[in-house]
Amino acid sequence: MVFAHGFGCDQTVWNRVVPAFEKEYRIVLFDYTGSGRSDKTLFSKDRYSSLDGYALDLVEIADELNLSHVIFVGHSVSSMIGAIASILRPQLMDRLIMIGPSPHYMNDGDYKGGFEREDINELLDMMELNYKEWAKYLAPVVMKNEERPELAANFERTLCENDPVIARRFAEVTFTSDLRDRLADVSVPTLILQTREDAISPIEVGEYVHEHIKDSAFVLMNAKGHNPHISDPEETIQVIRDYLNGGVK
């Protein structure tokens, strides 16, 4: 099982999920270039000007570790990075598990991505002007679960551990990408985990992904917010287990 973190995070976000699968699977965790403890000197504006660069990294990791029959678990933007990798190398993966996926974060006609272009511009400007204030603002919006403020506080600390320049670049690529026309090319069986009250990837977006990936299953979780693997790891584990055991169609 390969676990891939979302924007602004690192591999430690899986700390409460991974132990449930260690006895049954070989576990692979990593930080994207520019995130976590990765070598930030390797970050290239050209390579990472689109999500394809991150997908190539994923394929290279699989090749380096001689991986096959991968169950890929990707959160947020990593869902789409995994989708691209599965298109590039369909024989690599047995399953795609997407948590809070979005092929396009901006509203476009009948498509409701959740943000207007002006919202994205303001977000990017805030990151550039005052990264720490941006993190303080974003963390509770993403986490929800207001009755557990420690979740937002911990997530804010995670965001603040990033290099602000690289994080802004990753954010721009993430929030301006449009992969809607590539969903039909995904041939790997896919599970979509959708939470309630997700300010980043609304329910309509999860349903859109489900409708456009032909061999996919959709589960609306009880969890709230964009990070159920952090806020509700037990439910996240159970849904993944049910799917891998054939209990989710």
mmCIF file of N, CA and C in Angstrom, residues 2-73:
data_model
loop_
_atom_site.group_PDB
_atom_site.id
_atom_site.type_symbol
_atom_site.label_atom_id
_atom_site.label_comp_id
_atom_site.label_asym_id
_atom_site.label_seq_id
_atom_site.Cartn_x
_atom_site.Cartn_y
_atom_site.Cartn_z
ATOM 1 N N VAL A 2 0.595 2.136 -0.901
ATOM 2 C CA VAL A 2 1.314 3.400 -0.984
ATOM 3 C C VAL A 2 0.368 4.500 -0.514
ATOM 4 N N PHE A 3 0.791 5.256 0.496
ATOM 5 C CA PHE A 3 -0.010 6.350 1.046
ATOM 6 C C PHE A 3 0.624 7.677 0.637
ATOM 7 N N ALA A 4 -0.178 8.541 0.007
ATOM 8 C CA ALA A 4 0.337 9.812 -0.508
ATOM 9 C C ALA A 4 -0.414 10.977 0.117
ATOM 10 N N HIS A 5 0.324 11.896 0.714
ATOM 11 C CA HIS A 5 -0.273 13.019 1.432
ATOM 12 C C HIS A 5 -0.768 14.098 0.473
ATOM 13 N N GLY A 6 -1.615 14.972 0.991
ATOM 14 C CA GLY A 6 -2.142 16.078 0.204
ATOM 15 C C GLY A 6 -1.291 17.325 0.313
ATOM 16 N N PHE A 7 -1.753 18.385 -0.307
ATOM 17 C CA PHE A 7 -1.043 19.658 -0.285
ATOM 18 C C PHE A 7 -0.872 20.168 1.147
ATOM 19 N N GLY A 8 0.306 20.708 1.428
ATOM 20 C CA GLY A 8 0.569 21.301 2.726
ATOM 21 C C GLY A 8 0.905 20.312 3.819
ATOM 22 N N CYS A 9 0.957 19.029 3.481
ATOM 23 C CA CYS A 9 1.146 17.981 4.483
ATOM 24 C C CYS A 9 2.447 17.220 4.245
ATOM 25 N N ASP A 10 2.630 16.169 5.004
ATOM 26 C CA ASP A 10 3.739 15.244 4.804
ATOM 27 C C ASP A 10 3.256 13.855 5.213
ATOM 28 N N GLN A 11 4.150 12.893 5.156
ATOM 29 C CA GLN A 11 3.751 11.504 5.375
ATOM 30 C C GLN A 11 3.256 11.227 6.794
ATOM 31 N N THR A 12 3.548 12.108 7.751
ATOM 32 C CA THR A 12 3.118 11.852 9.131
ATOM 33 C C THR A 12 1.606 11.929 9.300
ATOM 34 N N VAL A 13 0.890 12.490 8.317
ATOM 35 C CA VAL A 13 -0.574 12.564 8.446
ATOM 36 C C VAL A 13 -1.210 11.177 8.455
ATOM 37 N N TRP A 14 -0.459 10.161 8.048
ATOM 38 C CA TRP A 14 -0.996 8.790 8.004
ATOM 39 C C TRP A 14 -0.692 7.988 9.260
ATOM 40 N N ASN A 15 -0.139 8.641 10.277
ATOM 41 C CA ASN A 15 0.336 7.913 11.453
ATOM 42 C C ASN A 15 -0.739 7.094 12.161
ATOM 43 N N ARG A 16 -1.992 7.523 12.083
ATOM 44 C CA ARG A 16 -3.058 6.811 12.800
ATOM 45 C C ARG A 16 -3.833 5.855 11.884
ATOM 46 N N VAL A 17 -3.436 5.781 10.622
ATOM 47 C CA VAL A 17 -4.092 4.888 9.664
ATOM 48 C C VAL A 17 -3.207 3.703 9.314
ATOM 49 N N VAL A 18 -1.945 3.979 9.052
ATOM 50 C CA VAL A 18 -1.020 2.956 8.565
ATOM 51 C C VAL A 18 -0.904 1.724 9.465
ATOM 52 N N PRO A 19 -0.843 1.875 10.802
ATOM 53 C CA PRO A 19 -0.678 0.680 11.641
ATOM 54 C C PRO A 19 -1.748 -0.387 11.423
ATOM 55 N N ALA A 20 -2.929 0.009 10.993
ATOM 56 C CA ALA A 20 -4.017 -0.955 10.787
ATOM 57 C C ALA A 20 -3.748 -1.881 9.610
ATOM 58 N N PHE A 21 -2.804 -1.511 8.736
ATOM 59 C CA PHE A 21 -2.562 -2.300 7.527
ATOM 60 C C PHE A 21 -1.160 -2.913 7.463
ATOM 61 N N GLU A 22 -0.350 -2.654 8.468
ATOM 62 C CA GLU A 22 1.052 -3.080 8.415
ATOM 63 C C GLU A 22 1.233 -4.591 8.401
ATOM 64 N N LYS A 23 0.328 -5.321 9.041
ATOM 65 C CA LYS A 23 0.487 -6.775 9.099
ATOM 66 C C LYS A 23 0.146 -7.449 7.780
ATOM 67 N N GLU A 24 -0.693 -6.798 6.983
ATOM 68 C CA GLU A 24 -1.169 -7.425 5.750
ATOM 69 C C GLU A 24 -0.447 -6.934 4.503
ATOM 70 N N TYR A 25 0.118 -5.740 4.560
ATOM 71 C CA TYR A 25 0.674 -5.130 3.358
ATOM 72 C C TYR A 25 2.055 -4.537 3.625
ATOM 73 N N ARG A 26 2.833 -4.482 2.563
ATOM 74 C CA ARG A 26 4.048 -3.679 2.597
ATOM 75 C C ARG A 26 3.621 -2.218 2.483
ATOM 76 N N ILE A 27 4.070 -1.386 3.400
ATOM 77 C CA ILE A 27 3.652 0.010 3.450
ATOM 78 C C ILE A 27 4.747 0.907 2.883
ATOM 79 N N VAL A 28 4.356 1.825 2.016
ATOM 80 C CA VAL A 28 5.291 2.808 1.473
ATOM 81 C C VAL A 28 4.750 4.199 1.787
ATOM 82 N N LEU A 29 5.569 4.994 2.470
ATOM 83 C CA LEU A 29 5.261 6.385 2.771
ATOM 84 C C LEU A 29 6.350 7.267 2.175
ATOM 85 N N PHE A 30 5.999 8.457 1.758
ATOM 86 C CA PHE A 30 6.993 9.361 1.182
ATOM 87 C C PHE A 30 6.500 10.791 1.296
ATOM 88 N N ASP A 31 7.418 11.722 1.121
ATOM 89 C CA ASP A 31 7.090 13.146 1.036
ATOM 90 C C ASP A 31 7.337 13.597 -0.396
ATOM 91 N N TYR A 32 6.381 14.326 -0.969
ATOM 92 C CA TYR A 32 6.616 14.896 -2.292
ATOM 93 C C TYR A 32 7.793 15.871 -2.233
ATOM 94 N N THR A 33 8.476 16.020 -3.346
ATOM 95 C CA THR A 33 9.589 16.960 -3.417
ATOM 96 C C THR A 33 9.115 18.355 -3.011
ATOM 97 N N GLY A 34 9.795 18.915 -2.015
ATOM 98 C CA GLY A 34 9.410 20.224 -1.501
ATOM 99 C C GLY A 34 8.568 20.151 -0.247
ATOM 100 N N SER A 35 8.105 18.953 0.109
ATOM 101 C CA SER A 35 7.262 18.776 1.295
ATOM 102 C C SER A 35 8.011 17.986 2.361
ATOM 103 N N GLY A 36 7.574 18.150 3.612
ATOM 104 C CA GLY A 36 8.104 17.336 4.696
ATOM 105 C C GLY A 36 9.614 17.372 4.785
ATOM 106 N N ARG A 37 10.209 16.183 4.866
ATOM 107 C CA ARG A 37 11.658 16.075 5.011
ATOM 108 C C ARG A 37 12.356 15.797 3.680
ATOM 109 N N SER A 38 11.672 16.044 2.591
ATOM 110 C CA SER A 38 12.295 15.839 1.280
ATOM 111 C C SER A 38 13.425 16.843 1.082
ATOM 112 N N ASP A 39 14.297 16.548 0.138
ATOM 113 C CA ASP A 39 15.391 17.454 -0.213
ATOM 114 C C ASP A 39 14.813 18.583 -1.057
ATOM 115 N N LYS A 40 14.624 19.730 -0.439
ATOM 116 C CA LYS A 40 13.954 20.841 -1.121
ATOM 117 C C LYS A 40 14.801 21.454 -2.229
ATOM 118 N N THR A 41 16.097 21.149 -2.247
ATOM 119 C CA THR A 41 16.939 21.651 -3.335
ATOM 120 C C THR A 41 16.613 20.965 -4.654
ATOM 121 N N LEU A 42 15.905 19.856 -4.606
ATOM 122 C CA LEU A 42 15.534 19.126 -5.821
ATOM 123 C C LEU A 42 14.261 19.666 -6.467
ATOM 124 N N PHE A 43 13.605 20.613 -5.795
ATOM 125 C CA PHE A 43 12.374 21.161 -6.356
ATOM 126 C C PHE A 43 12.682 21.949 -7.621
ATOM 127 N N SER A 44 11.908 21.662 -8.682
ATOM 128 C CA SER A 44 12.101 22.311 -9.970
ATOM 129 C C SER A 44 10.786 22.923 -10.426
ATOM 130 N N LYS A 45 10.807 24.217 -10.723
ATOM 131 C CA LYS A 45 9.593 24.884 -11.197
ATOM 132 C C LYS A 45 9.081 24.253 -12.488
ATOM 133 N N ASP A 46 10.005 23.837 -13.337
ATOM 134 C CA ASP A 46 9.602 23.257 -14.616
ATOM 135 C C ASP A 46 8.942 21.894 -14.420
ATOM 136 N N ARG A 47 9.601 21.010 -13.672
ATOM 137 C CA ARG A 47 9.053 19.662 -13.487
ATOM 138 C C ARG A 47 7.714 19.707 -12.770
ATOM 139 N N TYR A 48 7.587 20.603 -11.796
ATOM 140 C CA TYR A 48 6.381 20.635 -10.976
ATOM 141 C C TYR A 48 5.452 21.778 -11.363
ATOM 142 N N SER A 49 5.487 22.139 -12.639
ATOM 143 C CA SER A 49 4.556 23.153 -13.154
ATOM 144 C C SER A 49 3.174 22.565 -13.412
ATOM 145 N N SER A 50 3.060 21.249 -13.330
ATOM 146 C CA SER A 50 1.771 20.560 -13.433
ATOM 147 C C SER A 50 1.814 19.348 -12.521
ATOM 148 N N LEU A 51 0.666 18.743 -12.303
ATOM 149 C CA LEU A 51 0.602 17.565 -11.439
ATOM 150 C C LEU A 51 1.268 16.358 -12.076
ATOM 151 N N ASP A 52 1.519 16.417 -13.379
ATOM 152 C CA ASP A 52 2.201 15.311 -14.051
ATOM 153 C C ASP A 52 3.597 15.081 -13.484
ATOM 154 N N GLY A 53 4.274 16.167 -13.073
ATOM 155 C CA GLY A 53 5.598 16.012 -12.487
ATOM 156 C C GLY A 53 5.565 15.203 -11.211
ATOM 157 N N TYR A 54 4.544 15.443 -10.397
ATOM 158 C CA TYR A 54 4.393 14.669 -9.152
ATOM 159 C C TYR A 54 4.020 13.213 -9.465
ATOM 160 N N ALA A 55 3.224 13.012 -10.514
ATOM 161 C CA ALA A 55 2.859 11.647 -10.911
ATOM 162 C C ALA A 55 4.090 10.880 -11.398
ATOM 163 N N LEU A 56 4.972 11.558 -12.111
ATOM 164 C CA LEU A 56 6.216 10.922 -12.544
ATOM 165 C C LEU A 56 7.061 10.509 -11.342
ATOM 166 N N ASP A 57 7.082 11.358 -10.312
ATOM 167 C CA ASP A 57 7.788 10.994 -9.079
ATOM 168 C C ASP A 57 7.229 9.709 -8.490
ATOM 169 N N LEU A 58 5.914 9.612 -8.495
ATOM 170 C CA LEU A 58 5.264 8.426 -7.944
ATOM 171 C C LEU A 58 5.659 7.170 -8.722
ATOM 172 N N VAL A 59 5.671 7.270 -10.029
ATOM 173 C CA VAL A 59 6.078 6.136 -10.868
ATOM 174 C C VAL A 59 7.543 5.780 -10.607
ATOM 175 N N GLU A 60 8.385 6.801 -10.456
ATOM 176 C CA GLU A 60 9.805 6.553 -10.204
ATOM 177 C C GLU A 60 10.033 5.889 -8.844
ATOM 178 N N ILE A 61 9.254 6.282 -7.852
ATOM 179 C CA ILE A 61 9.337 5.628 -6.541
ATOM 180 C C ILE A 61 8.965 4.153 -6.672
ATOM 181 N N ALA A 62 7.900 3.882 -7.417
ATOM 182 C CA ALA A 62 7.465 2.493 -7.623
ATOM 183 C C ALA A 62 8.543 1.685 -8.333
ATOM 184 N N ASP A 63 9.175 2.282 -9.325
ATOM 185 C CA ASP A 63 10.236 1.580 -10.048
ATOM 186 C C ASP A 63 11.440 1.322 -9.147
ATOM 187 N N GLU A 64 11.804 2.341 -8.371
ATOM 188 C CA GLU A 64 12.969 2.210 -7.490
ATOM 189 C C GLU A 64 12.762 1.115 -6.448
ATOM 190 N N LEU A 65 11.539 0.983 -5.958
ATOM 191 C CA LEU A 65 11.225 -0.007 -4.916
ATOM 192 C C LEU A 65 10.689 -1.308 -5.494
ATOM 193 N N ASN A 66 10.631 -1.372 -6.833
ATOM 194 C CA ASN A 66 10.146 -2.570 -7.514
ATOM 195 C C ASN A 66 8.737 -2.946 -7.060
ATOM 196 N N LEU A 67 7.865 -1.955 -7.057
ATOM 197 C CA LEU A 67 6.496 -2.175 -6.593
ATOM 198 C C LEU A 67 5.607 -2.670 -7.723
ATOM 199 N N SER A 68 4.643 -3.482 -7.371
ATOM 200 C CA SER A 68 3.604 -3.922 -8.311
ATOM 201 C C SER A 68 2.339 -4.211 -7.511
ATOM 202 N N HIS A 69 1.211 -4.331 -8.193
ATOM 203 C CA HIS A 69 -0.069 -4.607 -7.538
ATOM 204 C C HIS A 69 -0.313 -3.617 -6.389
ATOM 205 N N VAL A 70 -0.073 -2.360 -6.660
ATOM 206 C CA VAL A 70 -0.142 -1.327 -5.637
ATOM 207 C C VAL A 70 -1.593 -0.964 -5.308
ATOM 208 N N ILE A 71 -1.864 -0.845 -4.032
ATOM 209 C CA ILE A 71 -3.089 -0.198 -3.563
ATOM 210 C C ILE A 71 -2.681 1.219 -3.190
ATOM 211 N N PHE A 72 -3.114 2.172 -3.976
ATOM 212 C CA PHE A 72 -2.700 3.555 -3.792
ATOM 213 C C PHE A 72 -3.769 4.314 -3.022
ATOM 214 N N VAL A 73 -3.372 4.912 -1.902
ATOM 215 C CA VAL A 73 -4.280 5.712 -1.086
ATOM 216 C C VAL A 73 -3.806 7.155 -1.156
#
